[in-house]
PDB file of C-alpha atoms in Angstrom:
ATOM      1  CA  UNK X1026       0.000   0.000   0.000  1.00  0.00           C
ATOM      2  CA  UNK X1027       1.125   3.520  -0.724  1.00  0.00           C
ATOM      3  CA  UNK X1028       1.938   5.952   2.065  1.00  0.00           C
ATOM      4  CA  UNK X1029       3.485   9.351   2.673  1.00  0.00           C
ATOM      5  CA  UNK X1030       5.547  10.214   5.745  1.00  0.00           C
ATOM      6  CA  UNK X1031       6.363  13.723   6.859  1.00  0.00           C
ATOM      7  CA  UNK X1032       8.960  13.257   9.520  1.00  0.00           C
ATOM      8  CA  UNK X1033       8.483  16.574  11.332  1.00  0.00           C
ATOM      9  CA  UNK X1034       5.108  17.703  12.655  1.00  0.00           C
ATOM     10  CA  UNK X1035       6.476  21.160  13.541  1.00  0.00           C
ATOM     11  CA  UNK X1036       9.486  23.124  12.324  1.00  0.00           C
ATOM     12  CA  UNK X1037      10.349  26.431  14.022  1.00  0.00           C
ATOM     13  CA  UNK X1038      12.944  28.602  12.288  1.00  0.00           C
ATOM     14  CA  UNK X1039      14.119  32.194  12.428  1.00  0.00           C
ATOM     15  CA  UNK X1040      13.308  34.630   9.668  1.00  0.00           C
ATOM     16  CA  UNK X1041      15.841  34.581   6.809  1.00  0.00           C
ATOM     17  CA  UNK X1042      17.159  31.165   7.893  1.00  0.00           C
ATOM     18  CA  UNK X1043      17.079  28.182   5.541  1.00  0.00           C
ATOM     19  CA  UNK X1044      14.522  25.432   6.029  1.00  0.00           C
ATOM     20  CA  UNK X1045      13.965  21.861   4.896  1.00  0.00           C
ATOM     21  CA  UNK X1046      10.673  20.003   5.291  1.00  0.00           C
ATOM     22  CA  UNK X1047      11.118  16.293   4.848  1.00  0.00           C
ATOM     23  CA  UNK X1048       8.864  13.937   2.914  1.00  0.00           C
ATOM     24  CA  UNK X1049       9.294  10.253   2.161  1.00  0.00           C
ATOM     25  CA  UNK X1050       6.885   8.022   0.312  1.00  0.00           C
ATOM     26  CA  UNK X1051       6.282   4.345  -0.202  1.00  0.00           C
ATOM     27  CA  UNK X1052       4.829   3.019  -3.439  1.00  0.00           C
ATOM     28  CA  UNK X1053       5.158  -0.060  -5.610  1.00  0.00           C
ATOM     29  CA  UNK X1054       4.427   1.985  -8.734  1.00  0.00           C
ATOM     30  CA  UNK X1055       5.666   5.266 -10.154  1.00  0.00           C
ATOM     31  CA  UNK X1056       4.203   8.377  -8.575  1.00  0.00           C
ATOM     32  CA  UNK X1057       3.441  12.011  -9.126  1.00  0.00           C
ATOM     33  CA  UNK X1058       4.623  14.160  -6.188  1.00  0.00           C
ATOM     34  CA  UNK X1059       3.226  17.379  -4.748  1.00  0.00           C
ATOM     35  CA  UNK X1060       3.667  19.934  -2.007  1.00  0.00           C
ATOM     36  CA  UNK X1061       0.632  21.897  -0.835  1.00  0.00           C
ATOM     37  CA  UNK X1062       0.467  24.871   1.511  1.00  0.00           C
ATOM     38  CA  UNK X1063      -2.405  25.734   3.828  1.00  0.00           C
ATOM     39  CA  UNK X1064      -2.802  29.121   5.463  1.00  0.00           C
ATOM     40  CA  UNK X1065      -5.119  29.398   8.502  1.00  0.00           C
ATOM     41  CA  UNK X1066      -8.783  28.739   7.786  1.00  0.00           C
ATOM     42  CA  UNK X1067      -8.201  28.212   4.098  1.00  0.00           C
ATOM     43  CA  UNK X1068      -8.124  25.305   1.684  1.00  0.00           C
ATOM     44  CA  UNK X1069      -4.909  23.817   0.366  1.00  0.00           C
ATOM     45  CA  UNK X1070      -3.023  25.469  -2.482  1.00  0.00           C
ATOM     46  CA  UNK X1071      -0.586  23.724  -4.773  1.00  0.00           C
ATOM     47  CA  UNK X1072       2.985  24.894  -4.105  1.00  0.00           C
ATOM     48  CA  UNK X1073       4.868  22.744  -6.606  1.00  0.00           C
ATOM     49  CA  UNK X1074       4.702  19.382  -8.309  1.00  0.00           C
ATOM     50  CA  UNK X1075       6.849  16.768  -9.957  1.00  0.00           C
ATOM     51  CA  UNK X1076       5.286  14.854 -12.833  1.00  0.00           C
ATOM     52  CA  UNK X1077       8.311  14.008 -15.008  1.00  0.00           C
ATOM     53  CA  UNK X1078      11.508  15.497 -16.390  1.00  0.00           C
ATOM     54  CA  UNK X1079      13.901  17.476 -14.214  1.00  0.00           C
ATOM     55  CA  UNK X1080      13.932  16.137 -10.665  1.00  0.00           C
ATOM     56  CA  UNK X1081      14.322  19.661  -9.237  1.00  0.00           C
ATOM     57  CA  UNK X1082      11.131  21.695  -9.267  1.00  0.00           C
ATOM     58  CA  UNK X1083      10.614  25.248  -8.081  1.00  0.00           C
ATOM     59  CA  UNK X1084       7.734  27.440  -6.938  1.00  0.00           C
ATOM     60  CA  UNK X1085       7.234  31.111  -7.698  1.00  0.00           C
ATOM     61  CA  UNK X1086       7.909  32.132  -4.076  1.00  0.00           C
ATOM     62  CA  UNK X1087      11.364  30.593  -3.709  1.00  0.00           C
ATOM     63  CA  UNK X1088      10.618  27.045  -2.553  1.00  0.00           C
ATOM     64  CA  UNK X1089      12.131  24.077  -4.329  1.00  0.00           C
ATOM     65  CA  UNK X1090      11.872  20.314  -4.008  1.00  0.00           C
ATOM     66  CA  UNK X1091      13.952  17.510  -5.420  1.00  0.00           C
ATOM     67  CA  UNK X1092      12.648  14.090  -6.359  1.00  0.00           C
ATOM     68  CA  UNK X1093      15.061  11.403  -5.234  1.00  0.00           C
ATOM     69  CA  UNK X1094      13.860   8.069  -6.561  1.00  0.00           C
ATOM     70  CA  UNK X1095      16.496   5.945  -4.841  1.00  0.00           C
ATOM     71  CA  UNK X1096      15.656   7.429  -1.444  1.00  0.00           C
ATOM     72  CA  UNK X1097      11.937   7.758  -2.232  1.00  0.00           C
ATOM     73  CA  UNK X1098      12.029  11.328  -0.983  1.00  0.00           C
ATOM     74  CA  UNK X1099      10.687  14.722  -2.063  1.00  0.00           C
ATOM     75  CA  UNK X1100      12.043  17.191   0.493  1.00  0.00           C
ATOM     76  CA  UNK X1101      10.973  20.847   0.346  1.00  0.00           C
ATOM     77  CA  UNK X1102      13.587  23.563   0.831  1.00  0.00           C
ATOM     78  CA  UNK X1103      13.880  27.319   0.917  1.00  0.00           C
ATOM     79  CA  UNK X1104      17.216  29.121   1.397  1.00  0.00           C
ATOM     80  CA  UNK X1105      15.723  32.086   3.284  1.00  0.00           C
ATOM     81  CA  UNK X1106      12.245  32.092   4.835  1.00  0.00           C
ATOM     82  CA  UNK X1107       9.925  35.026   5.480  1.00  0.00           C
ATOM     83  CA  UNK X1108       7.238  35.579   8.097  1.00  0.00           C
ATOM     84  CA  UNK X1109       4.663  35.124   5.342  1.00  0.00           C
ATOM     85  CA  UNK X1110       5.809  31.503   4.876  1.00  0.00           C
ATOM     86  CA  UNK X1111       4.205  30.590   8.190  1.00  0.00           C
ATOM     87  CA  UNK X1112       1.693  27.887   7.274  1.00  0.00           C
ATOM     88  CA  UNK X1113       1.098  24.159   7.232  1.00  0.00           C
ATOM     89  CA  UNK X1114       2.734  22.195   4.436  1.00  0.00           C
ATOM     90  CA  UNK X1115       1.488  18.875   3.095  1.00  0.00           C
ATOM     91  CA  UNK X1116       3.368  16.433   0.927  1.00  0.00           C
ATOM     92  CA  UNK X1117       1.253  14.228  -1.355  1.00  0.00           C
ATOM     93  CA  UNK X1118       1.547  11.525  -3.999  1.00  0.00           C
ATOM     94  CA  UNK X1119      -0.665  10.159  -6.718  1.00  0.00           C
ATOM     95  CA  UNK X1120       0.476   6.584  -7.336  1.00  0.00           C
ATOM     96  CA  UNK X1121       0.217   5.236 -10.850  1.00  0.00           C
ATOM     97  CA  UNK X1122      -1.020   7.168 -13.817  1.00  0.00           C
ATOM     98  CA  UNK X1123      -4.640   6.083 -13.922  1.00  0.00           C
ATOM     99  CA  UNK X1124      -7.390   8.674 -13.780  1.00  0.00           C
ATOM    100  CA  UNK X1125      -8.844   6.661 -10.903  1.00  0.00           C
ATOM    101  CA  UNK X1126      -5.688   6.993  -8.796  1.00  0.00           C
ATOM    102  CA  UNK X1127      -6.313   8.491  -5.383  1.00  0.00           C
ATOM    103  CA  UNK X1128      -4.159  11.279  -3.982  1.00  0.00           C
ATOM    104  CA  UNK X1129      -2.508  10.399  -0.669  1.00  0.00           C
ATOM    105  CA  UNK X1130      -1.392  13.072   1.807  1.00  0.00           C
ATOM    106  CA  UNK X1131       1.162  13.113   4.571  1.00  0.00           C
ATOM    107  CA  UNK X1132       0.223  14.293   8.042  1.00  0.00           C
ATOM    108  CA  UNK X1133       1.547  17.815   7.484  1.00  0.00           C
ATOM    109  CA  UNK X1134       4.352  19.969   8.851  1.00  0.00           C
ATOM    110  CA  UNK X1135       3.611  23.225  10.622  1.00  0.00           C
ATOM    111  CA  UNK X1136       6.239  25.800   9.720  1.00  0.00           C
ATOM    112  CA  UNK X1137       6.514  28.680  12.191  1.00  0.00           C
ATOM    113  CA  UNK X1138       8.801  31.613  11.479  1.00  0.00           C
ATOM    114  CA  UNK X1139      10.245  33.638  14.328  1.00  0.00           C
ATOM    115  CA  UNK X1140      11.312  37.264  13.757  1.00  0.00           C
TER     116      UNK X1140
ATOM    117  CA  UNK M1080      -9.593  25.721 -15.132  1.00  0.00           C
ATOM    118  CA  UNK M1081     -11.044  23.614 -12.346  1.00  0.00           C
ATOM    119  CA  UNK M1082     -12.989  25.384  -9.622  1.00  0.00           C
ATOM    120  CA  UNK M1083     -14.566  24.002  -6.454  1.00  0.00           C
ATOM    121  CA  UNK M1084     -17.456  25.743  -4.734  1.00  0.00           C
ATOM    122  CA  UNK M1085     -17.999  24.755  -1.146  1.00  0.00           C
ATOM    123  CA  UNK M1086     -20.513  26.246   1.258  1.00  0.00           C
ATOM    124  CA  UNK M1087     -21.191  27.456   3.829  1.00  0.00           C
ATOM    125  CA  UNK M1088     -17.839  28.817   5.041  1.00  0.00           C
ATOM    126  CA  UNK M1089     -18.818  28.476   8.693  1.00  0.00           C
ATOM    127  CA  UNK M1090     -21.587  26.559  10.410  1.00  0.00           C
ATOM    128  CA  UNK M1091     -22.636  26.160  14.028  1.00  0.00           C
ATOM    129  CA  UNK M1092     -25.008  23.278  14.681  1.00  0.00           C
ATOM    130  CA  UNK M1093     -26.432  21.741  17.872  1.00  0.00           C
ATOM    131  CA  UNK M1094     -25.694  18.156  18.830  1.00  0.00           C
ATOM    132  CA  UNK M1095     -28.248  15.818  17.306  1.00  0.00           C
ATOM    133  CA  UNK M1096     -29.127  18.078  14.374  1.00  0.00           C
ATOM    134  CA  UNK M1097     -28.712  16.997  10.732  1.00  0.00           C
ATOM    135  CA  UNK M1098     -25.956  18.181   8.424  1.00  0.00           C
ATOM    136  CA  UNK M1099     -25.658  18.751   4.715  1.00  0.00           C
ATOM    137  CA  UNK M1100     -22.527  20.223   3.139  1.00  0.00           C
ATOM    138  CA  UNK M1101     -22.451  20.650  -0.601  1.00  0.00           C
ATOM    139  CA  UNK M1102     -19.551  20.790  -2.987  1.00  0.00           C
ATOM    140  CA  UNK M1103     -19.859  21.552  -6.691  1.00  0.00           C
ATOM    141  CA  UNK M1104     -17.115  21.660  -9.287  1.00  0.00           C
ATOM    142  CA  UNK M1105     -16.644  23.465 -12.578  1.00  0.00           C
ATOM    143  CA  UNK M1106     -14.186  23.225 -15.428  1.00  0.00           C
ATOM    144  CA  UNK M1107     -13.872  19.452 -15.541  1.00  0.00           C
ATOM    145  CA  UNK M1108     -15.885  16.312 -16.091  1.00  0.00           C
ATOM    146  CA  UNK M1109     -15.807  12.934 -14.361  1.00  0.00           C
ATOM    147  CA  UNK M1110     -13.413  14.052 -11.638  1.00  0.00           C
ATOM    148  CA  UNK M1111     -12.487  12.033  -8.578  1.00  0.00           C
ATOM    149  CA  UNK M1112     -13.997  13.793  -5.580  1.00  0.00           C
ATOM    150  CA  UNK M1113     -12.934  13.724  -1.944  1.00  0.00           C
ATOM    151  CA  UNK M1114     -14.183  14.856   1.454  1.00  0.00           C
ATOM    152  CA  UNK M1115     -11.511  15.513   4.088  1.00  0.00           C
ATOM    153  CA  UNK M1116     -11.750  16.608   7.695  1.00  0.00           C
ATOM    154  CA  UNK M1117      -9.160  18.453   9.773  1.00  0.00           C
ATOM    155  CA  UNK M1118      -9.550  18.474  13.532  1.00  0.00           C
ATOM    156  CA  UNK M1119      -7.850  21.381  15.310  1.00  0.00           C
ATOM    157  CA  UNK M1120      -4.084  21.097  14.907  1.00  0.00           C
ATOM    158  CA  UNK M1121      -4.334  17.807  13.060  1.00  0.00           C
ATOM    159  CA  UNK M1122      -3.635  16.643   9.525  1.00  0.00           C
ATOM    160  CA  UNK M1123      -6.037  15.704   6.768  1.00  0.00           C
ATOM    161  CA  UNK M1124      -8.325  12.763   7.379  1.00  0.00           C
ATOM    162  CA  UNK M1125      -9.852  11.306   4.227  1.00  0.00           C
ATOM    163  CA  UNK M1126     -13.535  10.610   4.850  1.00  0.00           C
ATOM    164  CA  UNK M1127     -14.979   9.703   1.454  1.00  0.00           C
ATOM    165  CA  UNK M1128     -13.731   9.193  -2.072  1.00  0.00           C
ATOM    166  CA  UNK M1129     -15.759   8.980  -5.274  1.00  0.00           C
ATOM    167  CA  UNK M1130     -14.703   8.008  -8.797  1.00  0.00           C
ATOM    168  CA  UNK M1131     -18.135   8.554 -10.362  1.00  0.00           C
ATOM    169  CA  UNK M1132     -21.861   9.125  -9.896  1.00  0.00           C
ATOM    170  CA  UNK M1133     -23.215   6.960  -7.103  1.00  0.00           C
ATOM    171  CA  UNK M1134     -19.782   5.458  -6.373  1.00  0.00           C
ATOM    172  CA  UNK M1135     -18.649   6.239  -2.835  1.00  0.00           C
ATOM    173  CA  UNK M1136     -15.828   4.712  -0.823  1.00  0.00           C
ATOM    174  CA  UNK M1137     -15.863   5.286   2.905  1.00  0.00           C
ATOM    175  CA  UNK M1138     -12.414   5.461   4.418  1.00  0.00           C
ATOM    176  CA  UNK M1139     -13.303   5.413   8.102  1.00  0.00           C
ATOM    177  CA  UNK M1140     -16.361   4.265  10.063  1.00  0.00           C
ATOM    178  CA  UNK M1141     -18.181   7.302  11.366  1.00  0.00           C
ATOM    179  CA  UNK M1142     -21.364   9.238  11.827  1.00  0.00           C
ATOM    180  CA  UNK M1143     -21.236  10.730   8.336  1.00  0.00           C
ATOM    181  CA  UNK M1144     -22.289   9.704   4.844  1.00  0.00           C
ATOM    182  CA  UNK M1145     -21.657  11.022   1.355  1.00  0.00           C
ATOM    183  CA  UNK M1146     -23.517  11.015  -1.923  1.00  0.00           C
ATOM    184  CA  UNK M1147     -22.741  11.959  -5.496  1.00  0.00           C
ATOM    185  CA  UNK M1148     -26.063  12.504  -7.269  1.00  0.00           C
ATOM    186  CA  UNK M1149     -24.451  14.282 -10.229  1.00  0.00           C
ATOM    187  CA  UNK M1150     -21.027  14.159 -11.831  1.00  0.00           C
ATOM    188  CA  UNK M1151     -19.999  17.533 -10.392  1.00  0.00           C
ATOM    189  CA  UNK M1152     -21.843  17.444  -7.068  1.00  0.00           C
ATOM    190  CA  UNK M1153     -20.628  15.834  -3.853  1.00  0.00           C
ATOM    191  CA  UNK M1154     -22.646  16.021  -0.634  1.00  0.00           C
ATOM    192  CA  UNK M1155     -21.591  15.257   2.923  1.00  0.00           C
ATOM    193  CA  UNK M1156     -24.398  14.450   5.344  1.00  0.00           C
ATOM    194  CA  UNK M1157     -25.225  13.388   8.833  1.00  0.00           C
ATOM    195  CA  UNK M1158     -28.560  12.492  10.407  1.00  0.00           C
ATOM    196  CA  UNK M1159     -27.458  13.408  13.940  1.00  0.00           C
ATOM    197  CA  UNK M1160     -24.315  15.400  14.629  1.00  0.00           C
ATOM    198  CA  UNK M1161     -21.952  14.551  17.461  1.00  0.00           C
ATOM    199  CA  UNK M1162     -19.565  16.892  19.250  1.00  0.00           C
ATOM    200  CA  UNK M1163     -16.700  14.940  17.693  1.00  0.00           C
ATOM    201  CA  UNK M1164     -17.908  15.913  14.208  1.00  0.00           C
ATOM    202  CA  UNK M1165     -16.563  19.427  14.738  1.00  0.00           C
ATOM    203  CA  UNK M1166     -13.743  20.331  12.417  1.00  0.00           C
ATOM    204  CA  UNK M1167     -12.713  21.887   9.151  1.00  0.00           C
ATOM    205  CA  UNK M1168     -14.195  20.072   6.155  1.00  0.00           C
ATOM    206  CA  UNK M1169     -12.561  20.246   2.762  1.00  0.00           C
ATOM    207  CA  UNK M1170     -13.803  19.109  -0.618  1.00  0.00           C
ATOM    208  CA  UNK M1171     -11.227  18.277  -3.270  1.00  0.00           C
ATOM    209  CA  UNK M1172     -10.977  16.924  -6.782  1.00  0.00           C
ATOM    210  CA  UNK M1173      -8.394  15.236  -8.950  1.00  0.00           C
ATOM    211  CA  UNK M1174      -8.678  14.716 -12.669  1.00  0.00           C
ATOM    212  CA  UNK M1175      -6.334  13.030 -15.098  1.00  0.00           C
ATOM    213  CA  UNK M1176      -4.078  12.343 -12.090  1.00  0.00           C
ATOM    214  CA  UNK M1177      -2.107  15.583 -12.414  1.00  0.00           C
ATOM    215  CA  UNK M1178      -2.926  17.377  -9.155  1.00  0.00           C
ATOM    216  CA  UNK M1179      -5.630  18.033  -6.565  1.00  0.00           C
ATOM    217  CA  UNK M1180      -7.757  21.157  -6.279  1.00  0.00           C
ATOM    218  CA  UNK M1181      -9.390  22.187  -3.031  1.00  0.00           C
ATOM    219  CA  UNK M1182     -12.390  24.195  -1.972  1.00  0.00           C
ATOM    220  CA  UNK M1183     -12.066  26.882   0.687  1.00  0.00           C
ATOM    221  CA  UNK M1184     -13.492  24.660   3.387  1.00  0.00           C
ATOM    222  CA  UNK M1185     -16.337  24.710   5.909  1.00  0.00           C
ATOM    223  CA  UNK M1186     -15.644  25.295   9.589  1.00  0.00           C
ATOM    224  CA  UNK M1187     -18.222  23.194  11.469  1.00  0.00           C
ATOM    225  CA  UNK M1188     -18.715  23.677  15.183  1.00  0.00           C
ATOM    226  CA  UNK M1189     -21.093  21.315  16.937  1.00  0.00           C
ATOM    227  CA  UNK M1190     -22.353  22.736  20.223  1.00  0.00           C
TER     228      UNK M1190
END
C-alpha cells in the first residue's frame, strides 16, 4: 500500500534562515509528487509538483523540491524564509497514472517563522 | 480551469441536528472527488472518495455519509451530529491524475 511520511510535525525557524521540510513516500508503482500549503482557515493550495523530467522543481515564491527516486524522498527547501511563509505544508503523492488513482497526503508539517 | 465551490464557510449546529454540506465543481468532467476533515491542529483525514456518480468509498467508520447525485456534485451528510464531528471540512478533486484542487473549506462547530 502507498503511504506518505512527513517526519516533522512542527518546524520552528528564524526569519531569513534556511529550512527543509522532509517527505518520504512508499509506493510499488511510479508516482506524481506534490507539495501543498495551507494558510489558517483556508483550503490547500498547490505549491509545486513533480510529474516528469527534471527532478528539481521550483515554486514562484522561492521554494524548491527535489525528487530522489532511490531514497523515495521529495524534500521541500527554501534558502531564506519570510514571516509570510508561516503555514502548514502537506506532501502528497498520486500513485500510478490512472485517472482513478487516489491522492494520498502526509500528516503535514507546521512551519513557524520567528522574527 | 477547475474550480470548487464549497458552502457554507462556517456553520454552528447543535448536537443531534442533521448536516448537509455541498460541494460543486466546474471546469472538468468525471473528476475524482474527496471529502476531508481536519480536527484542530491535526492533519487531513480522508472521509470519502468517489470516482463517479453513485460510487462512494468510505475510508473510516463514522457518523457521516456522502452522496454523489451528479457528476460535479458531492454532498456530505449526517442524520445526527456529534460533538466529535466538529472540524474543518474540505472538498477536493483530482482529474487526469495531475494534481488536486481544493475548496475553501467549511468550519463546522457542533455545540
